[in-house]
CSV table of C-alpha atoms and ligand atoms in Angstrom, one decimal:
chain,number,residue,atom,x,y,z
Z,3,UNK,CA,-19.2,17.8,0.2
Z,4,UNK,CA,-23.4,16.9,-0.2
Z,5,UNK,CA,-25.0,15.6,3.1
Z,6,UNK,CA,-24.2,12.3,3.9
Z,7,UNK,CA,-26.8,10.0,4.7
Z,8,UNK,CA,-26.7,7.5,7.6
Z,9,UNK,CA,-27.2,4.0,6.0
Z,10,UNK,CA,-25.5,1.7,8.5
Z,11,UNK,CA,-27.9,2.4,11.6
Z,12,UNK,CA,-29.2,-1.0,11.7
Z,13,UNK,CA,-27.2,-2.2,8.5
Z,14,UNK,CA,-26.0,-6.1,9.0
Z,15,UNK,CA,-23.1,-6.0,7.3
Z,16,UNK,CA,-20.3,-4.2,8.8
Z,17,UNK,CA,-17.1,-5.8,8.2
Z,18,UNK,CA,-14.6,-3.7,5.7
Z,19,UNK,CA,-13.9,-7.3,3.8
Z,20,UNK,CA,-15.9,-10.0,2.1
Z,21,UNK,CA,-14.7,-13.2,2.4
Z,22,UNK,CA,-15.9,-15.7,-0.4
Z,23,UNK,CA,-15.0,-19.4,-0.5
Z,24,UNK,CA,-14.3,-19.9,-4.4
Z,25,UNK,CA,-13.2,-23.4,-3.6
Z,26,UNK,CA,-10.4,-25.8,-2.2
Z,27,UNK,CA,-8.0,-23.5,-0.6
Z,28,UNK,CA,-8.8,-20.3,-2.9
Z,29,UNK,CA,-10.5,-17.4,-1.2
Z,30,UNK,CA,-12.2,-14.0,-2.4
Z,31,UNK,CA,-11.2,-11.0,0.1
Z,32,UNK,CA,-13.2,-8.1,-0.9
Z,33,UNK,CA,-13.8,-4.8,-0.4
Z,34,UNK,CA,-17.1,-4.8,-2.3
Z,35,UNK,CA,-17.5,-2.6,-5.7
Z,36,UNK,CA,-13.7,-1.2,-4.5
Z,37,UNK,CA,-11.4,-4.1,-5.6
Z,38,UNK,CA,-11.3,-7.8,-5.4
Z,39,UNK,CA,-8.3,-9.8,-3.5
Z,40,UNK,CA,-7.7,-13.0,-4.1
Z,41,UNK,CA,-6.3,-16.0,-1.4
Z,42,UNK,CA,-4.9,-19.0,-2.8
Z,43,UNK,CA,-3.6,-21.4,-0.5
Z,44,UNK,CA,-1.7,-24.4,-1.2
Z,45,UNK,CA,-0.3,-27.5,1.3
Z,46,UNK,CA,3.3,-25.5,1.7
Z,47,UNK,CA,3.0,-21.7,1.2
Z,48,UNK,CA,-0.2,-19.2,0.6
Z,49,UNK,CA,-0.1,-16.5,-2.2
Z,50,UNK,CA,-2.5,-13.0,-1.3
Z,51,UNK,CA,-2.9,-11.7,-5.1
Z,52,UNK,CA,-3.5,-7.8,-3.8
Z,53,UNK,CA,-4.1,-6.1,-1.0
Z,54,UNK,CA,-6.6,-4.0,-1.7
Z,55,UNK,CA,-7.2,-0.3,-0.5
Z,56,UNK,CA,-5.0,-0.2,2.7
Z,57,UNK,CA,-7.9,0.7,4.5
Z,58,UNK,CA,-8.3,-2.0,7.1
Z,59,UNK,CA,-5.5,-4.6,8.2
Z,60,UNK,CA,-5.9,-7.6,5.3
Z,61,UNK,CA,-3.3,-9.7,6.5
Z,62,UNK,CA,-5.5,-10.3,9.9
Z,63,UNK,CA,-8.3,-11.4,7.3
Z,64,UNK,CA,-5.7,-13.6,5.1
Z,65,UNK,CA,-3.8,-15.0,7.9
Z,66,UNK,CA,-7.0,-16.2,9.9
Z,67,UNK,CA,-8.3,-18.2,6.7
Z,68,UNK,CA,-4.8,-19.4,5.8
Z,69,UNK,CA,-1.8,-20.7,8.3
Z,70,UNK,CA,0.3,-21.3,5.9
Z,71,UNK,CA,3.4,-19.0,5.2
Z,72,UNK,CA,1.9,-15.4,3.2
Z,73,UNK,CA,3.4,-13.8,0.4
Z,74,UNK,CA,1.8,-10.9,-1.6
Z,75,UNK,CA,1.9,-10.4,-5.3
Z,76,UNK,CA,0.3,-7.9,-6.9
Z,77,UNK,CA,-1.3,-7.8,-9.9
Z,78,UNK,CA,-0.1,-4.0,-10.9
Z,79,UNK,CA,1.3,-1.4,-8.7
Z,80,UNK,CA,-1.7,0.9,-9.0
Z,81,UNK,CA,-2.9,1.7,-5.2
Z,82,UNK,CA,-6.3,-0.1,-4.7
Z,83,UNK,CA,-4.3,-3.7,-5.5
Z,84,UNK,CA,-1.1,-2.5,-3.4
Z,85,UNK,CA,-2.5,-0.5,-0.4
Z,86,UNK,CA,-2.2,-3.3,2.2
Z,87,UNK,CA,1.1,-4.0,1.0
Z,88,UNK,CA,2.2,-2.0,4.3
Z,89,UNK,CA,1.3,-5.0,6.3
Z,90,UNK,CA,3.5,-7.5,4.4
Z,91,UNK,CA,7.2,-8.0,4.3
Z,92,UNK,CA,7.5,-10.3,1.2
Z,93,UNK,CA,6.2,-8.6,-1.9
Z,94,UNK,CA,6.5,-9.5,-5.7
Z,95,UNK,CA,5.2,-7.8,-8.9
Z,96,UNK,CA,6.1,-7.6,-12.1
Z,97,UNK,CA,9.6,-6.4,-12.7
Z,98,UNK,CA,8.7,-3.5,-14.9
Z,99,UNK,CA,6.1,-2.3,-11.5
Z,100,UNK,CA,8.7,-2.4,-8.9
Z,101,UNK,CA,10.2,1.3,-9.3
Z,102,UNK,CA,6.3,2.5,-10.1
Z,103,UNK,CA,5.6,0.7,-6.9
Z,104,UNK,CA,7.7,3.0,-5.0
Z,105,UNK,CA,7.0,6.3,-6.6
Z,106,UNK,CA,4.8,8.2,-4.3
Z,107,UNK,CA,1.4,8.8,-5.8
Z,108,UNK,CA,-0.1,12.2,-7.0
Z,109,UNK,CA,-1.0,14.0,-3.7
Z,110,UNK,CA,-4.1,14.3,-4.7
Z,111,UNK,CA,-5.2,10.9,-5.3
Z,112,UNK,CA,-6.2,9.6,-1.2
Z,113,UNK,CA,-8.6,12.6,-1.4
Z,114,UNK,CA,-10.1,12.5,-4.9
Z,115,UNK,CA,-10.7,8.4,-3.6
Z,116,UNK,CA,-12.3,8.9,-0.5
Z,117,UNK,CA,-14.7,12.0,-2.5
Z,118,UNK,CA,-15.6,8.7,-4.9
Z,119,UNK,CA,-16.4,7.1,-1.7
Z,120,UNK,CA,-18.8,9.2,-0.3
Z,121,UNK,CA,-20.6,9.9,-3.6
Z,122,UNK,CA,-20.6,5.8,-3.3
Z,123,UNK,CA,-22.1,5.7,-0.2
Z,124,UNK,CA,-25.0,8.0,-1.1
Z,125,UNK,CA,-25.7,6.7,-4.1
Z,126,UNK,CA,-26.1,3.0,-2.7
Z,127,UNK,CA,-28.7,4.2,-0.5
Z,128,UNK,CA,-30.9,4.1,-3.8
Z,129,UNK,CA,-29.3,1.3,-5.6
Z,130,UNK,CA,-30.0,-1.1,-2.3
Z,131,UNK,CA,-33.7,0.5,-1.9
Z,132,UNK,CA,-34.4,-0.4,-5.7
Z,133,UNK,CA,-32.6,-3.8,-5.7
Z,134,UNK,CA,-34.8,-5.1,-2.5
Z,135,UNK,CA,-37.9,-3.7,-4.3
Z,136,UNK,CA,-37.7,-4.7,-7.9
Z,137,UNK,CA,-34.4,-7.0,-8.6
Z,138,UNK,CA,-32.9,-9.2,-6.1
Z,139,UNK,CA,-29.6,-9.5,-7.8
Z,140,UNK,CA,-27.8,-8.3,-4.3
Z,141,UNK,CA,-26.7,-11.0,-2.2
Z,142,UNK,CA,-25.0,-9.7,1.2
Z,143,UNK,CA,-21.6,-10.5,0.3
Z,144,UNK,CA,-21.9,-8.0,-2.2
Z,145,UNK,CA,-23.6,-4.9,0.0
Z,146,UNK,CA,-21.4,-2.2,-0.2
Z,147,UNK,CA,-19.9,-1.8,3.6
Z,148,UNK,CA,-19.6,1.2,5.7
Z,149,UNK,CA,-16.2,2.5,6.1
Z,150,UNK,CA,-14.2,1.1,9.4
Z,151,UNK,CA,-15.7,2.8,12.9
Z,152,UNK,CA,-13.6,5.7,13.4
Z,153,UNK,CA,-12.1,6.0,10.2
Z,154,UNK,CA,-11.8,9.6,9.1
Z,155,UNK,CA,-11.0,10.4,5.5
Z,156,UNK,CA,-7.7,12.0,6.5
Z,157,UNK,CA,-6.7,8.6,7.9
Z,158,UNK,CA,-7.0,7.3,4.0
Z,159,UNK,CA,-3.6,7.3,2.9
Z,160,UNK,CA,-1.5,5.6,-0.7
Z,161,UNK,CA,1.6,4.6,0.7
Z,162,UNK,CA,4.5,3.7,-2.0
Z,163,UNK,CA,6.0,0.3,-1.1
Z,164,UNK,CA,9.1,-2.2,-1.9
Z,165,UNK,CA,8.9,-5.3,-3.9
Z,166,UNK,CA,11.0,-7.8,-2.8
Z,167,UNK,CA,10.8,-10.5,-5.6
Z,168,UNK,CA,10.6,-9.6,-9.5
Z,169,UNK,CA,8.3,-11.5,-11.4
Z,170,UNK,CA,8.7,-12.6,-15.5
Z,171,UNK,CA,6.2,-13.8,-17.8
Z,172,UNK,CA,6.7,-17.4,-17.2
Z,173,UNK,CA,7.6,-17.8,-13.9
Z,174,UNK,CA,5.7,-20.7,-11.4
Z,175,UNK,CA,5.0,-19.6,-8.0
Z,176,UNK,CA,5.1,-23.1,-5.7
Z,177,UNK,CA,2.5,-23.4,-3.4
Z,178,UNK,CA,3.5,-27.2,-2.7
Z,179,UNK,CA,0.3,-29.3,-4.4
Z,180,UNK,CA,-0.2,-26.1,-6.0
Z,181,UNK,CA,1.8,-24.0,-9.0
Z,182,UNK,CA,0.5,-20.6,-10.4
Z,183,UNK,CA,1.9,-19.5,-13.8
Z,184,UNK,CA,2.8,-15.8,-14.2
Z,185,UNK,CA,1.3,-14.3,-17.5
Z,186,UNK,CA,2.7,-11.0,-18.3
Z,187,UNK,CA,-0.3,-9.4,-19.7
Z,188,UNK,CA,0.3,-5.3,-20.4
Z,189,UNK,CA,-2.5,-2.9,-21.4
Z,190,UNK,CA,-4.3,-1.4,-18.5
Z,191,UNK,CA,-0.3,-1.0,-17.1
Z,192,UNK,CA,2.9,-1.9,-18.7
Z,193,UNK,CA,3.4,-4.2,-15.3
Z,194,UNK,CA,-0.1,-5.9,-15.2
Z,195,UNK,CA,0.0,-9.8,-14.7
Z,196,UNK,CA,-2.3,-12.8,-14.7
Z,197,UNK,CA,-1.8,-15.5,-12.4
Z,198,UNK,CA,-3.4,-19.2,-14.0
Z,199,UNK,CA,-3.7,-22.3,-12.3
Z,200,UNK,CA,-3.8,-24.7,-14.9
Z,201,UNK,CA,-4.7,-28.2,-13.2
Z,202,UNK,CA,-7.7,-25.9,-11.6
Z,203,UNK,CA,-8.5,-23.9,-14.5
Z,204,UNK,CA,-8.7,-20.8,-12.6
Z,205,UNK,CA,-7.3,-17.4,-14.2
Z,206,UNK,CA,-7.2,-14.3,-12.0
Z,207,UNK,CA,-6.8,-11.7,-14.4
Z,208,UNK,CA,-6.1,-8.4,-12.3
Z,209,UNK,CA,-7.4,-5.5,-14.3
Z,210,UNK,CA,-6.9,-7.2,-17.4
Z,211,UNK,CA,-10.1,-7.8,-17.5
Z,212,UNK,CA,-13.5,-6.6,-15.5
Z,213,UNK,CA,-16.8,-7.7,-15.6
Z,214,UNK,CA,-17.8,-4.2,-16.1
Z,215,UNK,CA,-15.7,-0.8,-17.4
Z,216,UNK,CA,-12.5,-1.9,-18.2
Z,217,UNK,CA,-9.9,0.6,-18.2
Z,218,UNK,CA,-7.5,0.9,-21.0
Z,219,UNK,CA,-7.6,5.5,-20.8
Z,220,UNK,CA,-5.1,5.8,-18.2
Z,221,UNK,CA,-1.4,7.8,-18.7
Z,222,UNK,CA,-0.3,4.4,-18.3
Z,223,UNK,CA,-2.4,2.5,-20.4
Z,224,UNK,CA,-2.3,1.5,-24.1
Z,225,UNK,CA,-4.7,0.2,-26.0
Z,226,UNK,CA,-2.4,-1.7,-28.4
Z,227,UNK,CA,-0.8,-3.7,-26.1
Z,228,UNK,CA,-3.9,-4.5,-23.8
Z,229,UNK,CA,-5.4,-6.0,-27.1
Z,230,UNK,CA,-2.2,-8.0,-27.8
Z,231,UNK,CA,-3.0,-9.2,-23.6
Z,232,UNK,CA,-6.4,-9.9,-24.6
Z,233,UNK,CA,-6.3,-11.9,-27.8
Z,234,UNK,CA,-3.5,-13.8,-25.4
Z,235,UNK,CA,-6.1,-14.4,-23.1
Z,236,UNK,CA,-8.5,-15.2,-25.6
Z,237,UNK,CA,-6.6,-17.9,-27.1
Z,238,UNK,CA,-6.2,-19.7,-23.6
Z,239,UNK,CA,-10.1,-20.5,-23.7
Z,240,UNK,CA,-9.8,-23.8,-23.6
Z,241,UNK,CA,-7.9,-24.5,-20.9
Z,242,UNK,CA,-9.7,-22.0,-18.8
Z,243,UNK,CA,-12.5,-22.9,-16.8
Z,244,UNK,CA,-13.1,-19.4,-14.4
Z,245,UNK,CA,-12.0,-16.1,-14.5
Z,246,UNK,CA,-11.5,-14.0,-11.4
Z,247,UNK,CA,-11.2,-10.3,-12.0
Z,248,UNK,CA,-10.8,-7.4,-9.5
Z,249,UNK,CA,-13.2,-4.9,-10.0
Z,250,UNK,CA,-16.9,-4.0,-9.5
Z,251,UNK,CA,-19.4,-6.6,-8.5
Z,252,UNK,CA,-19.0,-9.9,-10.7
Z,253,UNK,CA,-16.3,-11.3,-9.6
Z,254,UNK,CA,-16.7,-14.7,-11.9
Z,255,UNK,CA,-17.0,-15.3,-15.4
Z,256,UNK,CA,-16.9,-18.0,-17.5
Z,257,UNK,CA,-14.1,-18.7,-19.8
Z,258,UNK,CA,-16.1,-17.5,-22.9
Z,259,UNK,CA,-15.5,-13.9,-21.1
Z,260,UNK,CA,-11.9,-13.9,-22.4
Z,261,UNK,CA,-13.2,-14.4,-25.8
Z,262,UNK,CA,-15.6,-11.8,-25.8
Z,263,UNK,CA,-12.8,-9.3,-24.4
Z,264,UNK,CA,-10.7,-10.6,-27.0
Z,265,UNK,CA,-13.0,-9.5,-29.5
Z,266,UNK,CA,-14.5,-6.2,-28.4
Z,267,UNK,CA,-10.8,-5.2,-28.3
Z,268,UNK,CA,-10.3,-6.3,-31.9
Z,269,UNK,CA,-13.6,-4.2,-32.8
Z,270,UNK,CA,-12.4,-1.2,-31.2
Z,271,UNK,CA,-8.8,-1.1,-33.2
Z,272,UNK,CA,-11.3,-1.3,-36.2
Z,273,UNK,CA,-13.5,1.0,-35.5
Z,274,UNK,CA,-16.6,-1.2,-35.1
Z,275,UNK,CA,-16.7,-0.6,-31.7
Z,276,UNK,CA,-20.0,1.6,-30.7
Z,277,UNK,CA,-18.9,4.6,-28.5
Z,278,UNK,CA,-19.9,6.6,-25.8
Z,279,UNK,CA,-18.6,9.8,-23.6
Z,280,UNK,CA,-18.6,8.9,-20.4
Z,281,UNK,CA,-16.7,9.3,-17.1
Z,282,UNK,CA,-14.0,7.3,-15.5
Z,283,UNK,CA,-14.5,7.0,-11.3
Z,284,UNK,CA,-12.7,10.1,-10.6
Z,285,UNK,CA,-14.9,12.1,-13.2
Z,286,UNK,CA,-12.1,12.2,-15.9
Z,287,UNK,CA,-13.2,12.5,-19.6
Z,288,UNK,CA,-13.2,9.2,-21.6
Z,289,UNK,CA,-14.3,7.5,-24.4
Z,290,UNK,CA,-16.6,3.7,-23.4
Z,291,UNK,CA,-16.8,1.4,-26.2
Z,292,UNK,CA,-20.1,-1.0,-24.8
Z,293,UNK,CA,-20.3,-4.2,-24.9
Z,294,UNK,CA,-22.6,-7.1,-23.6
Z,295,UNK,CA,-21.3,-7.8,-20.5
Z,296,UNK,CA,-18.1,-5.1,-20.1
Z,297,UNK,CA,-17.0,-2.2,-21.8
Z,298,UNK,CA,-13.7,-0.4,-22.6
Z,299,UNK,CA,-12.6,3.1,-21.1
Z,300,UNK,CA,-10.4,4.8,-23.8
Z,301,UNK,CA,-8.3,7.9,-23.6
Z,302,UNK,CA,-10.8,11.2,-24.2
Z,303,UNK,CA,-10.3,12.0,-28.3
Z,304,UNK,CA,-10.0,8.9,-28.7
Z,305,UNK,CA,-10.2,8.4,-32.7
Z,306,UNK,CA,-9.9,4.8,-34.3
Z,307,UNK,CA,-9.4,6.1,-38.0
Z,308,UNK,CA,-5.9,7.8,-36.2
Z,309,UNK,CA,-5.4,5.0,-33.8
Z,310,UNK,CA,-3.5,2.9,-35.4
Z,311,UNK,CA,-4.0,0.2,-32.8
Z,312,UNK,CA,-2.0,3.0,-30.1
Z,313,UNK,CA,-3.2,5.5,-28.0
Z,314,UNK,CA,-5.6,8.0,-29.5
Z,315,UNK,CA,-4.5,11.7,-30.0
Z,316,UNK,CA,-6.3,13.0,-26.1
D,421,LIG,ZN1,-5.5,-0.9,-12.0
């Protein structure tokens, strides 16, 4: 491990979460450029879409914005949306997540994370120094936050956890003056869901989408049916007015983003994509096709003249 620089002497911002007002009742919990949690509170119940990492205690943060009764539903069963989940007794995903909810992780994983931290860390150093000298794009929300006094990085731990409700594409979850429709949208993982409010017009999209590298390279990935998700997505436009996603630091888009998603999905399964090498956060292999404003992480090899709108031979 390379020397790690002390940023957070006189740093303002130590709390683990952000906390974002989106609107009426609908709150951004963050754990900036980790993952994105989502509050959405109606006049009977509360839904927390994600817990994030697991790091720090969420349902303190979720329970002192909201009084009303808290359920959790995750958007996947992958560990930075499920971590907090340890904190909650009522828990509902996707019924095709629940037994991949409580499979313990690779053992590796809690360490390989917390190595991406640190490399974080250091690297933000720069990124902040260049932002306040030349950009401005950084707001505080958005500052990358120290990790919670006293936390060590063997106290970083992916616990597996139990769902207590299954979800189907379909559903409505009742918040009272409230009602969030479940979209079962696979691709990044065969359990990934959206949830949409439609009187609001807000879509929070998991990882089905990402403002940024979306990842569609993963064992339990496949690009086929994340561009069947997509074009899905893509066709609900209309009624869409913002989309919430979960990772990295734009955290809105408009609703023209699901078009655009749509369609650099569609170019990839042709070919038309342009592609890159690259390397995912934990430094594994993969193919990006770029876009404007996000690209697409696909399995290493990947070859679209073999694809044949599946996963590539890698
Ligand atoms: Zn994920």
């Amino acid at each position: 491990m390379g020397q790690r620089p002390d940023w957070t002497s006189d740093f303002p911002y130590r709390d683990w979460f952000s906390v974002v007002e989106l609107g009426p009742g609908t709150h951004l919990i963050s754990e900036p450029v980790h993952v994105n949690s989502y509050l959405i509170e109606g006049s009977e119940r509360a839904v927390l879409l994600d817990t994030g990492l697991g790091l720090a205690d969420i349902r303190k943060i979720a329970e002192g914005l909201s009084g009303k009764p808290l359920r959790v539903v995750n958007s996947h069963y992958h560990f930075d949306h499920s971590g907090g989940n340890r904190w909650f007794q009522e828990i509902a995903i996707h019924r095709s997540g629940a037994t991949l909810l409580a499979t313990p992780p690779p053992e590796d994983l809690a360490a390989a994370y917390m190595d991406y931290v640190h490399r974080l860390h250091a690297d933000w150093v720069t990124y902040r120094e260049l932002d306040d000298r030349y950009f401005r794009l950084l707001t505080g929300e958005l500052y990358v936050r120290p990790l919670p006094e006293g936390f060590a990085d063997e106290d970083f731990e992916i616990l597996p956890s139990q769902a207590t409700t299954l979800l189907d594409e379909g559903d409505v979850i009742d918040l009272g003056d409230r009602r969030l429709r479940v979209l079962h949208t696979p691709g990044h993982s065969p359990d990934s869901i959206c949830l949409f409010e439609e009187r609001s017009g807000m879509l929070f999209t998991g990882d089905t989408l990402s403002a940024g590298a979306i990842y569609a390279h993963a064992e339990d990935a496949d690009v086929g049916s994340f561009a069947r998700s997509t074009a899905r997505l893509a066709g609900m436009a209309a009624d869409v007015r913002r989309v919430f996603v979960c990772h990295f630091l734009r955290y809105e888009s408009p609703a023209s983003f699901l078009r655009a998603v749509g369609e650099g999905f569609e170019r990839v399964l042709a070919g038309e994509a342009p592609l890159r090498p690259s390397i995912d956060f934990l430094g594994a292999p993969v193919v990006e096709a770029c876009f404007e404003a996000f690209s697409i992480f696909l399995p290493a090899g990947w070859d679209p003249a073999v694809a044949g709108g599946g996963r590539g031979p890698g």
